[in-house]
Amino acid sequence: MITVGLVQADIKAHNKAGNLAHYEEWLTEAIQEPIHLLVFPEMFHCGFSPDIRQEAEPHNGNGIYFLYMMAYKFQCDVVATLPILYNNILYNRLVWLSRDRILGAYDKHHLFMGEEEFFTAGTEKTIVNTLGYKFLPLICFDVRFPEWSRNRVNGGRFDYDCLLYTANFPQPRESELLTLARARAIENQSYALVVNRVGTDGYQRRYAGGTAIINPHGEIEAQTSSDKEEILIHSCDFDSIKALRESFPISKFWQ
């Protein structure tokens, strides 16, 4: 079993220091049991705003340092996305780290309309092998593109066991996020972890959560409320994935 903590946060615009301080206090109080994986929403400490380039930081910035602090504090892997500036190029970068090192990084490939004004799209997917399983971390708008989430089988081995979507999916399309993620889980015989935010961003767009854990049958095993900050803690039976793949071997039809 893998116990995950999905952080559905109200990210305040133009207040990185305040957001980080809030996370530290909130998580210290809320997480009272061992967890294996802690996941924050997209742009976890700044949110989206017209000033997003001013929020950017290098890989040795305060955002990454804070994530290491959380990994050490809770003795778990930690995942978040943030604006990373590298060689004067800005990326919407997902970082997956343990207590002592970065296990993987992924630059958002499918930039939402307007994001291309600030960010450069990534070109490669990243599989993270950790906690005894393989994960495919993706970001928000990526969920609409099934080919980008496509699982593959090589020599009887699946590319991944769990999809992970960190998101800033706005309120009008909240239901679409979970509908799409459920489809991705079913068609890839994979768990899907979806982490969205609440509150209002720097563009005054509202968000209504939708943070959820979806099993390979497309069933929602656990879900947050839609209108408040919440940490969803749930244990996922990843061992059940193997039984499903053996009893319903649709992967033999995958190209």
XYZ file of C-alpha atoms in Angstrom, residues 67-68 176 180:
4
model
C 10.158 20.899 -0.800
C 13.303 19.274 0.573
C -13.980 17.826 -17.013
C -10.647 13.058 -18.340
